[in-house]
Coordinates of C-alpha atoms in Angstrom, one line a residue:
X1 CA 0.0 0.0 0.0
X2 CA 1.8 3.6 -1.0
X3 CA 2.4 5.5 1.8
X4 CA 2.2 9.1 2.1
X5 CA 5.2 12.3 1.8
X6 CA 6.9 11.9 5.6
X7 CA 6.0 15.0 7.5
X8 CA 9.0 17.9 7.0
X9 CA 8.6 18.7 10.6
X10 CA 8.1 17.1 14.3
X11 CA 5.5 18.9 16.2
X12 CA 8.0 19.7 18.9
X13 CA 9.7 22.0 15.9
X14 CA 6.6 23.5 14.8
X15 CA 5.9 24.3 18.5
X16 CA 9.3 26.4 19.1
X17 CA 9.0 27.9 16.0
X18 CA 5.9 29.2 17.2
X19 CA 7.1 30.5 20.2
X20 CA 9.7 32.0 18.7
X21 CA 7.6 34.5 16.8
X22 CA 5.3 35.2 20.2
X23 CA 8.8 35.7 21.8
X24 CA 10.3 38.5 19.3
X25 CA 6.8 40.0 18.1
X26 CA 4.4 38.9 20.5
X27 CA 1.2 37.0 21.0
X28 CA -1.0 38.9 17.8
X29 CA 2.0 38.1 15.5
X30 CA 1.2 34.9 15.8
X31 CA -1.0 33.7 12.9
X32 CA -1.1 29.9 10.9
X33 CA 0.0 31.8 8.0
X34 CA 3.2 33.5 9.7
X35 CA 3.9 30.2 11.5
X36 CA 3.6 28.6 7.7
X37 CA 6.2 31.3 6.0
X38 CA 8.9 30.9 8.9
X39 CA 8.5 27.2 8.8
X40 CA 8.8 27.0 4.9
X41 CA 5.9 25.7 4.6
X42 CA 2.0 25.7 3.4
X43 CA -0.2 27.0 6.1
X44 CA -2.9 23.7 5.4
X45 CA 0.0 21.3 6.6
X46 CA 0.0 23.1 10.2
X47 CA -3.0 21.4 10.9
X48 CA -1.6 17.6 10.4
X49 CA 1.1 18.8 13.6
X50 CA -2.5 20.8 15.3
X51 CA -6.0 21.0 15.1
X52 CA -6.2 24.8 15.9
X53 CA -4.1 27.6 17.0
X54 CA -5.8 27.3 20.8
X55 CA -4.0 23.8 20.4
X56 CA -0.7 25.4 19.4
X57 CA -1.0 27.8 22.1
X58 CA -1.8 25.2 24.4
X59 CA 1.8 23.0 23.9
X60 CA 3.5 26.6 23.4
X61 CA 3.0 26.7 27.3
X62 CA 3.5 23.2 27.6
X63 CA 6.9 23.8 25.8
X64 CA 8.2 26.5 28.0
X65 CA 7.2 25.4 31.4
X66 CA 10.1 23.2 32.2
X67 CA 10.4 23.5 35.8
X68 CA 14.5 25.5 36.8
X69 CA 15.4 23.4 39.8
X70 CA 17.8 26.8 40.3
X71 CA 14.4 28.2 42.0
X72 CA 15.0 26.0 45.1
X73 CA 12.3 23.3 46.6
X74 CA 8.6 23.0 46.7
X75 CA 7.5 26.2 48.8
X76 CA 5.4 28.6 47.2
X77 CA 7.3 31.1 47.3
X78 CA 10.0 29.7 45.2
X79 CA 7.3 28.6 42.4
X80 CA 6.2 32.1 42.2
X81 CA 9.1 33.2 41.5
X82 CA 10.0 30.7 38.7
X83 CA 6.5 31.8 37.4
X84 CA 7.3 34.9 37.3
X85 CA 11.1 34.4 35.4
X86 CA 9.3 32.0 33.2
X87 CA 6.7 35.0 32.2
X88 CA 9.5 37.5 31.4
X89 CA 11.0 34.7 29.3
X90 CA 8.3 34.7 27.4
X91 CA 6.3 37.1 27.7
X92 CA 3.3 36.5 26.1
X93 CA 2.3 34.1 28.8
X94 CA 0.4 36.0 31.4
X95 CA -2.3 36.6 27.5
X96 CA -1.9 33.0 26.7
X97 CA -3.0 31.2 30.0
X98 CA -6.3 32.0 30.5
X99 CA -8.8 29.5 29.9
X100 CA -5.8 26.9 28.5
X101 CA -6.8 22.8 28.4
X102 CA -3.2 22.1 30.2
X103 CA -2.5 18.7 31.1
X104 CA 1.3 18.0 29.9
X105 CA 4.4 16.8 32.0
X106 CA 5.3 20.3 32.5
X107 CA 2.1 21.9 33.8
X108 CA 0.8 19.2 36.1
X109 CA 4.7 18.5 37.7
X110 CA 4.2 22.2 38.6
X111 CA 0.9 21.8 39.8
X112 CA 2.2 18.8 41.6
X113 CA 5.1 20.8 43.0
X114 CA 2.1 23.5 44.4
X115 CA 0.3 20.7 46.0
X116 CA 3.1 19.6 48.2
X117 CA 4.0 22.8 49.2
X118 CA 0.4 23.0 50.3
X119 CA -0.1 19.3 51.8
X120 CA 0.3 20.4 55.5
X121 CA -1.9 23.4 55.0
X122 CA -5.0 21.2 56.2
X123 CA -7.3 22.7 53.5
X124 CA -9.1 21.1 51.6
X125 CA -8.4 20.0 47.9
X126 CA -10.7 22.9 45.9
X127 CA -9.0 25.5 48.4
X128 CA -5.9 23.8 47.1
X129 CA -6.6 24.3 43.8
X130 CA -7.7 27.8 44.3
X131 CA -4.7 29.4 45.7
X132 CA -2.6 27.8 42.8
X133 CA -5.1 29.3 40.2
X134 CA -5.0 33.2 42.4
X135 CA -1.4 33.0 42.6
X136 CA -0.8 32.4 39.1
X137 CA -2.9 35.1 38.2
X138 CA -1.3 37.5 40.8
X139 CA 2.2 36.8 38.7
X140 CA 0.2 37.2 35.6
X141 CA -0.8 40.3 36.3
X142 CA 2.5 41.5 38.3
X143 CA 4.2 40.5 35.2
X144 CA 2.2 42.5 32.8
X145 CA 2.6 45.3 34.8
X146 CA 6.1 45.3 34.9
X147 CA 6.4 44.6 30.7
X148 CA 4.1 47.7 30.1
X149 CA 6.6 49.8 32.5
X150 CA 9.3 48.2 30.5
X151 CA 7.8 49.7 27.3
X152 CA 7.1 52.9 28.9
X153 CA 10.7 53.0 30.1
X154 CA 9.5 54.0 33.5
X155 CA 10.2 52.9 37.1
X156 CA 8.7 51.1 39.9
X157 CA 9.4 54.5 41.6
X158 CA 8.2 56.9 39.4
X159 CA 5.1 55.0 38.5
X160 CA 4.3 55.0 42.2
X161 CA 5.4 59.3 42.6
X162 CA 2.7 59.5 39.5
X163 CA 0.0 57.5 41.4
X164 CA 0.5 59.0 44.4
X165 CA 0.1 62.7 42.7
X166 CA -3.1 61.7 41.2
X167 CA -4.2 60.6 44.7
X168 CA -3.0 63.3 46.8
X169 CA -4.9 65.7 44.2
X170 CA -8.4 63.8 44.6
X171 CA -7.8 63.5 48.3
X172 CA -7.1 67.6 48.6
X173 CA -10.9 67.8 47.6
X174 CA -11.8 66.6 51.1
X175 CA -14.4 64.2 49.1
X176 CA -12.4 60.9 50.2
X177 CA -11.7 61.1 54.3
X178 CA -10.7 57.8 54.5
X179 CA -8.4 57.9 51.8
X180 CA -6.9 61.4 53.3
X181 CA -6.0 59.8 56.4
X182 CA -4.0 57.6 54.7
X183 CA -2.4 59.4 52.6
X184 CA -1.2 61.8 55.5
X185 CA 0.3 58.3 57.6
X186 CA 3.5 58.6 55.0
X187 CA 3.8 58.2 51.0
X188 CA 7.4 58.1 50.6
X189 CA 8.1 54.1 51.3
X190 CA 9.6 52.6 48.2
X191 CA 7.7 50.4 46.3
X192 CA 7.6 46.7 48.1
X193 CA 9.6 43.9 46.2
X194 CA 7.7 40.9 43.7
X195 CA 9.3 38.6 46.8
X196 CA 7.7 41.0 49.7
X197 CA 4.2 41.2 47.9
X198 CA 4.2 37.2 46.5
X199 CA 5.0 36.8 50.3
X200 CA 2.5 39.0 52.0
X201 CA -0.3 37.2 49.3
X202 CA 0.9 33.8 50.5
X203 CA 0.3 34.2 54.5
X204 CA -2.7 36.2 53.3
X205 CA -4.2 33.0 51.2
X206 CA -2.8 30.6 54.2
X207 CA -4.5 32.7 57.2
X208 CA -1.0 33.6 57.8

């Protein structure tokens, strides 16, 4: 029986080729037909390797999320911060996640890692669960934060003298008490640390 032309690429290769282009031009340059032209090839074959791009994007974070042993053991604190590392790698990530169908080697080890940090917590498994899903989001959004500064070519500093301003303005209106009174207990701290407010959100989750 003939057998068919041998695929001209593994899907692991079609995979990093697609996360190269989110990597250098981000997550909307990433079309079938872009992924076709860098891979030298017709944009129909794509979808022997996937069935859709929410597939592709799917193993794209599969790909990536090799767990760094460099970011110590199993606490939470340590996994937040290779979250976090992993996002500035590649940072379309924290646009990519939501609503992904993850179930790779990758994402469940990580999710596996979480769970024993949390095994001595005494909650229960959904509470589990939860706390893994709000911290990942916390990064997410951390980490988007700190790209758009990035962009802006501004400062952790001088985006908090800029928010401050704003609020010292509204507050001089005497419309917001509450927010006056704190305001006048001291605006000059710098701006906590990822480690100081992934910690603080941790003993916060915990009942710490």
């Amino acid at each position: 029986m003939p057998r068919g032309r041998p695929p001209a690429h593994t899907r692991p290769e079609v995979v990093a080729a697609a996360i190269a282009v989110a990597d250098a031009d981000g997550l909307d340059a990433l079309t079938m037909r872009r992924l076709a032209a860098d891979l030298g090839t017709g944009v129909m074959s794509l979808y022997t390797y996937v069935r859709d791009k929410e597939e592709l994007l799917d193993l794209m974070v599969e790909q990536v999320g090799e767990f760094d042993p460099a970011f110590g053991g199993d606490d939470l604190l340590s996994l937040v911060g290779w979250q976090r590392a992993l996002m500035l790698r590649h940072p379309w990530m924290p646009a990519a996640l939501p609503n992904r169908r993850l179930g790779g080697p990758n994402t469940l080890g990580y999710l596996e890692r979480g769970l024993v940090a949390l095994k001595d917590t005494g909650l229960p498994g959904p509470a589990k669960m939860e706390i893994l899903a709000l911290l990942t989001g916390f990064v997410a959004s951390y980490v988007t934060n700190e790209l758009a500064q990035a962009r802006a070519g501004i400062t952790d500093s001088e985006q908090v003298a800029e928010h401050v301003a704003r609020l010292m303005a509204a507050v001089s209106s005497g419309a917001y008490p509450q927010l006056a009174r704190v305001m006048s207990e001291g605006t000059t701290a710098p701006p906590p640390t990822f480690e100081a407010i992934a910690a603080r959100m941790i003993a916060g989750l915990l009942g710490g």
